[in-house]
Coordinates of C-alpha atoms and ligand atoms in Angstrom, one line a residue:
M755 CA -11.7 -2.9 37.6
A756 CA -12.0 0.6 39.1
T757 CA -12.8 3.4 36.6
K758 CA -10.5 6.3 36.7
G759 CA -11.5 9.9 37.4
A760 CA -12.6 12.4 34.8
G761 CA -9.8 13.4 32.4
T762 CA -8.4 9.9 32.0
V763 CA -9.4 7.6 29.2
Y764 CA -8.0 4.5 27.7
V765 CA -7.4 4.6 24.0
C766 CA -6.6 1.8 21.6
Q767 CA -3.3 2.7 20.0
S768 CA -4.3 0.8 16.9
C769 CA -7.6 2.3 15.9
G770 CA -8.3 5.0 18.4
N771 CA -11.3 3.4 20.1
Q772 CA -11.8 4.9 23.6
S773 CA -12.9 3.2 26.8
R774 CA -13.3 4.3 30.4
K775 CA -11.7 1.1 31.5
W776 CA -8.6 -0.7 30.4
L777 CA -9.4 -3.6 28.1
G778 CA -7.2 -6.4 27.1
K779 CA -8.7 -6.6 23.6
C780 CA -10.1 -3.8 21.5
P781 CA -13.7 -4.6 20.8
D782 CA -13.5 -2.4 17.6
C783 CA -10.4 -3.6 15.8
G784 CA -9.5 -6.7 17.7
A785 CA -6.0 -5.6 18.7
W786 CA -4.6 -7.2 21.8
N787 CA -3.0 -5.1 24.6
S788 CA -3.4 -1.9 22.6
F789 CA -5.1 0.2 25.3
V790 CA -3.0 3.0 26.8
E791 CA -4.0 5.5 29.4
E792 CA -4.3 8.9 28.0
R793 CA -5.4 12.2 29.4
T794 CA -8.2 14.0 27.7
R795 CA -8.1 17.7 27.0
S796 CA -8.9 20.1 29.8
A797 CA -12.4 21.4 29.6
G798 CA -12.8 24.1 27.0
G799 CA -9.6 23.0 25.3
K800 CA -11.4 21.9 22.2
E801 CA -10.3 25.0 20.5
T802 CA -7.0 23.8 19.2
G803 CA -7.5 24.8 15.6
R804 CA -5.9 28.1 14.8
A805 CA -8.3 30.7 13.5
S806 CA -6.1 31.4 10.5
F807 CA -6.3 27.8 9.3
G808 CA -10.0 27.3 9.9
L809 CA -12.1 26.1 7.0
R810 CA -13.5 29.1 5.3
Q811 CA -16.8 27.8 4.0
T812 CA -19.4 27.2 6.8
V813 CA -22.6 28.0 5.0
P814 CA -24.5 25.5 3.0
V815 CA -24.1 26.0 -0.8
A816 CA -26.5 24.8 -3.4
Y817 CA -25.1 21.9 -5.4
S818 CA -25.9 23.6 -8.7
D819 CA -24.0 26.7 -7.6
I820 CA -20.8 24.9 -7.1
E821 CA -18.4 25.4 -9.9
S822 CA -17.2 22.2 -11.3
Q823 CA -13.6 22.3 -11.8
T824 CA -11.3 19.8 -13.5
E825 CA -8.9 18.8 -10.8
A826 CA -5.9 20.9 -11.2
R827 CA -3.3 18.2 -10.5
T828 CA 0.3 19.0 -10.6
S829 CA 3.1 16.5 -11.2
S830 CA 5.2 15.4 -8.3
G831 CA 8.0 15.2 -10.9
I832 CA 8.2 11.4 -10.4
A833 CA 5.8 9.7 -12.8
E834 CA 5.6 6.5 -10.9
F835 CA 4.5 8.5 -7.8
D836 CA 2.0 10.5 -9.8
R837 CA 0.5 7.2 -10.9
V838 CA 0.0 6.0 -7.3
L839 CA -1.7 9.3 -6.5
G840 CA -4.1 8.7 -9.4
G841 CA -2.5 11.1 -11.9
G842 CA -0.6 13.7 -9.9
V843 CA -0.7 15.7 -6.7
V844 CA -4.1 17.3 -5.9
P845 CA -3.8 20.7 -4.3
G846 CA -5.4 20.7 -0.8
S847 CA -5.0 17.0 -0.4
L848 CA -3.6 15.3 2.7
V849 CA -1.6 12.2 1.9
L850 CA -0.3 9.7 4.4
I851 CA 2.7 7.6 3.5
G852 CA 3.2 4.6 5.8
G853 CA 5.9 2.0 6.0
E854 CA 8.3 0.2 8.2
P855 CA 11.4 2.1 9.4
G856 CA 14.2 2.2 6.9
I857 CA 12.0 1.3 3.9
G858 CA 12.6 4.6 2.2
K859 CA 9.9 7.0 3.2
S860 CA 12.2 10.0 3.9
T861 CA 14.1 9.3 0.8
L862 CA 11.1 9.3 -1.5
L863 CA 9.6 12.4 0.1
L864 CA 12.9 14.3 -0.1
Q865 CA 13.1 13.4 -3.8
I866 CA 9.6 14.6 -4.3
A867 CA 10.3 17.8 -2.4
D868 CA 13.2 18.4 -4.7
K869 CA 11.1 17.8 -7.8
I870 CA 8.2 20.0 -6.6
S871 CA 10.5 22.8 -5.7
A872 CA 12.3 22.5 -9.0
G873 CA 8.8 23.1 -10.6
G874 CA 8.7 26.6 -8.9
A875 CA 6.8 26.0 -5.7
S876 CA 8.6 26.3 -2.4
V877 CA 8.4 23.2 -0.2
L878 CA 8.6 23.0 3.6
Y879 CA 10.1 19.8 4.9
V880 CA 9.4 19.4 8.6
S881 CA 11.5 16.7 10.3
G882 CA 11.1 15.7 13.8
E883 CA 13.6 12.8 13.4
E884 CA 16.6 14.2 11.7
S885 CA 18.6 17.4 11.9
E886 CA 19.1 19.7 8.9
R887 CA 22.6 18.4 8.5
Q888 CA 21.4 14.8 8.3
I889 CA 18.7 15.7 5.7
K890 CA 21.3 17.6 3.7
M891 CA 23.6 14.6 3.7
R892 CA 20.8 12.4 2.3
G893 CA 20.0 15.2 -0.1
E894 CA 23.5 15.2 -1.4
R895 CA 23.4 11.5 -2.1
L896 CA 20.1 12.1 -4.0
G897 CA 21.5 15.0 -6.0
V898 CA 19.0 17.4 -4.5
E899 CA 19.8 20.9 -5.7
A900 CA 16.6 22.6 -4.6
T901 CA 16.8 26.3 -3.8
N902 CA 13.2 26.5 -2.9
L903 CA 13.3 23.8 -0.3
Y904 CA 13.1 24.7 3.4
L905 CA 14.1 22.3 6.2
L906 CA 12.6 22.7 9.6
P907 CA 13.7 20.4 12.4
E908 CA 10.7 20.9 14.6
T909 CA 8.1 18.8 16.4
N910 CA 5.9 21.5 17.9
L911 CA 2.7 22.0 15.9
E912 CA 2.4 25.7 16.8
S913 CA 5.9 26.4 15.6
I914 CA 5.4 24.4 12.4
L915 CA 2.2 26.4 11.7
D916 CA 4.1 29.6 12.3
A917 CA 6.8 28.6 9.9
V918 CA 4.1 27.7 7.3
E919 CA 2.7 31.2 7.7
R920 CA 6.1 32.8 7.3
I921 CA 7.2 30.8 4.2
N922 CA 3.8 30.3 2.6
P923 CA 5.0 27.1 0.9
G924 CA 3.4 25.3 -2.0
A925 CA 3.7 22.0 -0.3
V926 CA 4.4 20.7 3.2
I927 CA 6.0 17.4 4.2
V928 CA 5.9 16.2 7.7
D929 CA 8.4 13.5 8.7
S930 CA 6.9 12.0 10.8
I931 CA 3.4 12.6 12.0
Q932 CA 4.2 10.6 15.2
T933 CA 6.8 13.1 16.3
V934 CA 4.5 16.2 16.0
F935 CA 2.7 17.3 19.1
S936 CA 0.7 20.2 20.4
S937 CA 1.3 21.5 23.9
K938 CA -2.4 22.0 24.0
I939 CA -3.1 18.3 24.2
E940 CA -1.9 16.5 27.3
S941 CA -1.3 13.0 25.8
A942 CA 2.2 12.0 25.0
P943 CA 3.6 12.7 21.5
G944 CA 3.0 9.6 19.3
S945 CA -0.1 8.6 21.2
V946 CA -3.2 8.1 19.3
S947 CA -4.9 11.2 20.6
Q948 CA -2.0 13.4 19.7
V949 CA -1.4 11.8 16.3
R950 CA -5.1 12.0 15.3
E951 CA -5.4 15.6 16.4
M952 CA -2.2 16.6 14.6
A953 CA -3.5 14.9 11.4
N954 CA -6.7 16.9 11.8
Q955 CA -4.7 20.1 12.1
F956 CA -2.7 19.3 9.0
L957 CA -6.0 18.5 7.2
L958 CA -7.2 22.0 8.1
L959 CA -3.9 23.4 6.8
A960 CA -4.2 21.5 3.5
K961 CA -7.8 22.5 2.9
S962 CA -7.6 26.1 3.9
Q963 CA -4.3 26.9 2.1
T964 CA -5.1 24.5 -0.8
I965 CA -1.7 23.0 -0.7
P966 CA -0.8 19.3 -0.6
V967 CA 0.4 18.1 2.7
F968 CA 2.3 14.8 3.0
L969 CA 2.5 13.0 6.3
I970 CA 5.0 10.2 6.9
G971 CA 3.7 7.6 9.3
H972 CA 5.6 4.8 10.9
V973 CA 4.2 1.4 11.0
T974 CA 5.6 -1.1 13.4
K975 CA 4.4 -4.7 13.7
E976 CA 4.4 -4.3 17.5
G977 CA 2.1 -1.3 17.2
A978 CA 4.5 0.6 19.5
L979 CA 3.6 3.8 17.8
A980 CA 0.1 5.1 17.1
G981 CA -1.5 2.8 14.6
P982 CA -2.1 4.2 11.1
K983 CA -5.7 3.0 11.2
A984 CA -6.5 5.9 13.4
L985 CA -5.3 8.2 10.6
E986 CA -6.7 6.5 7.6
H987 CA -10.1 8.0 7.8
I988 CA -8.8 11.5 8.3
V989 CA -6.5 11.7 5.3
D990 CA -7.5 11.8 1.6
T991 CA -5.0 9.3 0.4
V992 CA -3.1 6.5 2.1
L993 CA 0.0 5.1 0.5
Y994 CA 1.9 2.2 1.9
F995 CA 5.4 0.8 1.3
E996 CA 4.6 -2.9 0.8
G997 CA 6.9 -5.9 1.0
E998 CA 10.2 -6.3 2.5
R999 CA 13.3 -4.3 3.0
H1000 CA 15.7 -7.0 1.8
Y1001 CA 14.6 -6.5 -1.8
N1002 CA 16.1 -3.9 -3.9
H1003 CA 12.8 -2.8 -5.2
R1004 CA 10.1 -0.9 -3.3
I1005 CA 6.4 -1.2 -3.9
V1006 CA 4.2 1.8 -3.0
R1007 CA 0.5 1.1 -3.0
A1008 CA -2.5 3.4 -2.6
T1009 CA -4.8 1.6 -0.2
K1010 CA -7.2 4.6 -0.1
N1011 CA -7.6 7.4 -2.5
R1012 CA -10.3 10.0 -2.6
F1013 CA -8.9 11.3 -5.9
G1014 CA -8.1 8.2 -7.8
A1015 CA -8.2 4.4 -8.0
A1016 CA -7.3 2.6 -4.8
N1017 CA -4.9 -0.3 -5.1
E1018 CA -2.7 1.6 -7.6
L1019 CA 0.8 0.5 -7.5
G1020 CA 4.2 2.2 -8.0
V1021 CA 7.4 0.2 -8.3
F1022 CA 10.8 1.7 -7.5
E1023 CA 14.3 0.5 -7.1
M1024 CA 16.4 1.6 -4.2
T1025 CA 19.8 2.7 -5.7
G1026 CA 22.8 4.5 -4.4
A1027 CA 21.1 7.7 -5.6
G1028 CA 17.7 7.1 -4.1
L1029 CA 14.6 5.6 -5.5
V1030 CA 14.3 5.2 -9.2
A1031 CA 11.1 4.3 -10.9
V1032 CA 11.0 0.8 -12.5
A1033 CA 9.7 1.3 -16.0
N1034 CA 8.3 -2.2 -16.5
P1035 CA 7.3 -4.0 -13.2
S1036 CA 6.3 -7.2 -15.0
E1037 CA 9.7 -7.6 -16.4
M1038 CA 11.3 -7.0 -13.0
F1039 CA 9.0 -9.4 -11.2
L1040 CA 9.8 -12.1 -13.7
Q1041 CA 13.5 -11.4 -13.9
E1042 CA 14.7 -14.2 -11.7
R1043 CA 12.1 -16.7 -12.6
P1044 CA 13.4 -20.3 -12.9
R1045 CA 12.6 -22.1 -16.2
D1046 CA 11.3 -25.6 -16.5
V1047 CA 11.0 -26.1 -12.8
A1048 CA 7.9 -27.6 -11.2
G1049 CA 5.8 -25.4 -9.0
S1050 CA 6.4 -22.1 -10.8
V1051 CA 3.8 -20.4 -12.9
V1052 CA 3.1 -16.9 -14.2
T1053 CA -0.2 -15.1 -13.7
A1054 CA -1.5 -11.8 -14.8
C1055 CA -2.8 -9.5 -12.0
M1056 CA -4.4 -6.1 -12.1
E1057 CA -2.7 -3.7 -9.7
G1058 CA -5.0 -0.7 -9.8
T1059 CA -5.3 0.2 -13.4
R1060 CA -2.1 -1.6 -14.5
P1061 CA -1.7 -5.2 -15.4
V1062 CA 1.3 -6.8 -13.8
L1063 CA 2.7 -10.3 -14.5
V1064 CA 4.0 -12.1 -11.4
E1065 CA 5.4 -15.5 -10.7
I1066 CA 3.6 -17.7 -8.2
Q1067 CA 5.5 -20.5 -6.6
A1068 CA 4.2 -23.5 -4.8
L1069 CA 5.9 -26.2 -2.9
V1070 CA 4.0 -29.4 -2.1
S1071 CA 5.9 -31.8 0.1
G1072 CA 5.1 -34.7 2.4
S1073 CA 4.5 -33.4 5.9
K1074 CA 6.4 -34.8 8.9
Y1075 CA 3.2 -34.4 10.9
G1076 CA -0.1 -36.0 10.3
T1077 CA -1.9 -33.1 8.7
G1078 CA -0.1 -30.8 6.3
R1079 CA 0.6 -27.1 6.9
R1080 CA -0.6 -24.4 4.5
M1081 CA 1.5 -21.3 4.4
A1082 CA 1.4 -18.4 2.0
Q1083 CA 3.3 -15.3 1.4
G1084 CA 1.8 -12.5 -0.6
F1085 CA -1.6 -14.4 -0.9
D1086 CA -4.5 -14.9 1.5
A1087 CA -3.9 -18.1 3.4
N1088 CA -7.6 -18.8 3.8
R1089 CA -8.1 -18.6 0.1
I1090 CA -5.2 -21.1 -0.3
A1091 CA -7.0 -23.5 2.1
L1092 CA -10.1 -23.2 0.1
L1093 CA -8.4 -23.8 -3.3
I1094 CA -6.7 -26.9 -1.8
A1095 CA -10.0 -28.2 -0.6
M1096 CA -11.4 -27.7 -4.0
L1097 CA -8.4 -29.6 -5.6
E1098 CA -9.0 -32.5 -3.2
K1099 CA -12.7 -32.8 -3.9
R1100 CA -13.0 -31.9 -7.5
V1101 CA -9.7 -32.9 -9.1
G1102 CA -8.9 -35.8 -6.7
F1103 CA -5.5 -34.5 -5.5
H1104 CA -4.6 -36.0 -2.2
L1105 CA -3.1 -33.2 -0.3
I1106 CA -4.2 -33.8 3.3
G1107 CA -0.8 -35.2 4.3
D1108 CA 1.2 -32.6 2.4
D1109 CA 2.6 -29.3 3.4
V1110 CA 1.7 -26.7 0.9
F1111 CA 3.7 -23.4 0.7
I1112 CA 2.8 -20.6 -1.6
N1113 CA 5.0 -17.7 -2.4
V1114 CA 4.4 -14.7 -4.6
A1115 CA 7.9 -13.9 -6.0
G1116 CA 9.2 -10.4 -5.4
G1117 CA 7.3 -9.6 -2.2
L1118 CA 4.2 -8.5 -4.0
E1119 CA 0.9 -9.0 -2.2
I1120 CA -1.9 -10.3 -4.5
D1121 CA -5.4 -9.6 -3.4
E1122 CA -7.7 -10.6 -6.3
P1123 CA -9.5 -13.8 -7.1
A1124 CA -8.2 -13.7 -10.7
A1125 CA -5.0 -15.1 -9.4
D1126 CA -6.7 -18.3 -8.2
L1127 CA -6.0 -20.2 -11.4
G1128 CA -2.3 -19.4 -11.1
V1129 CA -2.2 -20.6 -7.6
V1130 CA -4.1 -23.8 -8.4
A1131 CA -1.7 -24.4 -11.4
A1132 CA 1.4 -23.9 -9.2
I1133 CA 0.1 -26.3 -6.6
A1134 CA -0.8 -28.9 -9.3
S1135 CA 2.6 -28.5 -11.0
S1136 CA 4.5 -29.1 -7.7
F1137 CA 2.2 -31.9 -6.7
K1138 CA 2.7 -33.7 -10.1
N1139 CA 6.3 -32.6 -10.2
A1140 CA 5.8 -31.5 -13.7
A1141 CA 7.0 -28.1 -15.0
I1142 CA 4.7 -25.7 -16.7
D1143 CA 5.7 -24.3 -20.1
P1144 CA 7.5 -21.1 -19.3
Q1145 CA 5.7 -19.3 -22.2
T1146 CA 2.3 -19.8 -20.7
V1147 CA 0.3 -17.4 -18.5
L1148 CA -2.8 -18.2 -16.6
F1149 CA -5.5 -16.2 -14.9
G1150 CA -9.1 -16.6 -13.7
E1151 CA -11.2 -16.9 -10.6
V1152 CA -11.8 -20.4 -9.3
G1153 CA -15.1 -21.3 -7.6
L1154 CA -15.7 -24.0 -5.1
T1155 CA -17.0 -26.4 -7.7
G1156 CA -13.9 -26.0 -9.7
E1157 CA -15.4 -23.7 -12.2
V1158 CA -13.3 -21.0 -13.7
R1159 CA -15.0 -17.6 -13.7
G1160 CA -14.4 -14.5 -15.7
A1161 CA -11.9 -11.9 -14.7
L1162 CA -12.0 -8.1 -14.9
Q1163 CA -9.9 -6.4 -17.5
A1164 CA -9.1 -9.7 -19.2
Q1165 CA -8.0 -8.0 -22.3
Q1166 CA -5.4 -5.8 -20.5
R1167 CA -4.0 -8.8 -18.8
A1168 CA -3.7 -10.7 -22.0
R1169 CA -2.2 -7.8 -23.7
E1170 CA 0.5 -7.5 -21.1
A1171 CA 1.3 -11.2 -21.5
Q1172 CA 1.6 -10.8 -25.2
T1173 CA 3.8 -7.7 -24.9
L1174 CA 6.2 -9.6 -22.7
G1175 CA 6.4 -12.4 -25.3
F1176 CA 4.3 -15.1 -23.8
K1177 CA 2.9 -17.5 -26.3
K1178 CA -0.2 -19.0 -24.7
I1179 CA -2.8 -17.6 -22.3
I1180 CA -5.0 -20.0 -20.4
M1181 CA -8.0 -17.9 -19.2
P1182 CA -11.7 -18.0 -18.5
A1183 CA -13.7 -19.1 -21.5
T1184 CA -16.1 -16.2 -20.9
N1185 CA -13.3 -13.7 -21.6
T1186 CA -11.7 -15.0 -24.7
A1187 CA -14.1 -13.6 -27.4
G1188 CA -12.1 -12.0 -30.2
L1189 CA -8.9 -11.8 -28.1
E1190 CA -6.8 -14.1 -30.2
R1191 CA -7.4 -12.2 -33.4
L1192 CA -7.0 -8.8 -31.6
L1193 CA -3.7 -9.6 -29.9
G1194 CA -2.2 -12.3 -32.1
V1195 CA -1.5 -14.6 -29.2
R1196 CA -2.9 -18.0 -28.5
T1197 CA -5.7 -17.9 -26.0
V1198 CA -7.2 -21.0 -24.5
G1199 CA -10.6 -20.5 -22.8
V1200 CA -11.3 -22.9 -20.0
R1201 CA -14.5 -23.5 -18.0
S1202 CA -13.1 -25.6 -15.2
V1203 CA -9.9 -26.3 -13.3
E1204 CA -9.8 -29.7 -14.9
E1205 CA -9.8 -28.2 -18.4
A1206 CA -7.0 -25.9 -17.4
L1207 CA -5.0 -28.8 -15.9
D1208 CA -5.6 -30.9 -19.1
E1209 CA -4.3 -28.1 -21.1
L1210 CA -1.2 -27.7 -18.9
F1211 CA -0.1 -31.3 -18.4
Ligands
TYD2443 P1 14.9 6.2 4.7 O1 14.3 7.0 3.6 O2 15.7 6.9 5.7 O3 13.8 5.3 5.4 P2 12.6 5.7 6.3 O4 12.4 7.1 6.3 O5 11.4 4.9 5.7 O6 12.9 5.2 7.7 O7 15.8 5.1 3.9 C1 16.7 4.4 4.6 C2 17.3 3.3 3.7 O8 17.5 3.6 2.4 C3 18.7 3.1 4.3 O9 18.8 1.7 4.6 C4 19.6 3.5 3.3 C5 18.8 3.4 2.0 N1 19.2 4.4 1.0 C6 19.8 4.0 -0.2 O10 20.0 2.8 -0.4 N2 20.1 4.9 -1.2 C7 19.9 6.2 -1.0 O11 20.2 7.1 -1.8 C8 19.4 6.7 0.3 C9 19.1 8.1 0.6 C10 19.0 5.7 1.2
MG2444 MG1 12.7 8.5 7.9

């Protein structure tokens, strides 16, 4: 393939990897068909940062001379959002909020803009997607009464920075980063080069003015818009709307946070008047749980610093084809395959000819080994067609020999189960010490999957 002349480069729209030639598959992130031709900046055009928003400190400073300061966090006015951020909004932080179209990004950020401005700071809400009228209409549904909130329908970076200088806001919201462009960069708006450079400019803005800047980023499965991966390493915090739009509730998860625990979770409900925090996620996730039905089990997960009880469902049924399929929603499919292999070998379940489907109810994505025992129990329950006592919770990591290993924060998990009225907790034997007396709930320590299954059936 002929290489193009200077000034043209192919950029992976998923991760930002650059190549002189077009490539079918990105060697960096593995995305297919993600390379798009982009024009590089003209020579000497590196100077896109405005002098007024440059970082101030350019000389090395002795570590011991730096004043330690307790992070002056401010509340976003929505406790559930503060939790995801690790305890509130950090001044000077750049936060990316990603999610599929229509999931509620603009709604959430407008609510936050309202709350922040009610706290006294002025907020600039830049929208490249909607007119002031549209935003106002949404605001009226949400009951926004802010007097300190400024709307700016603008996509040009230089104009946005001008507005920031004029208003001097206490917080900036950009809806969305993919619509913002600088005329100083030749690539199309929304391309990875533009988006990355824009994010860098907003980073400078956040750090130099010490104000929080929130960037909304679209995520499409097709990767039509610049992938968020390219932004993740620039920003301080990445929040994602997780799960599906068809649920009433919305899950916001921190996948990266320089100022707090990653994996922290916020749960909201989408109502006629915007997003409302769900006070007790465990209760909500278990709301529609069927009782006394085979294949349903409750496990205790840690989502960031919070224990959450969720229902795991399994369906084991004879396959029409020779070998069964394994499908999972909300849980790693490879891990399911591994647990099934373990059940075959160590417990003697014959699952080769069966389809096994796993579903985490409520659209939550579980990504921790402590949920293994719950998955194994759900599969066993469906396989044996025997219901598990609805007052029982299980958790624990399962190893390849069928051993049950200890879980982190076992006490918190057990406490959450006890709070929600569960009567029995089947958990790793290594974690049970003193728990029963402490919590006043029956705990059964198990060392192996067989022990757990004996206890269940
Ligand atoms: P929106 O915030 O516009 O999504 P995004 O910015 O992520 O694309 O939210 C759109 C959806 O939210 C839309 O389907 C309507 C719904 N919605 C409500 O249910 N209640 C409300 O009060 C608002 C403002 C929106
Ligand atoms: Mg929107």
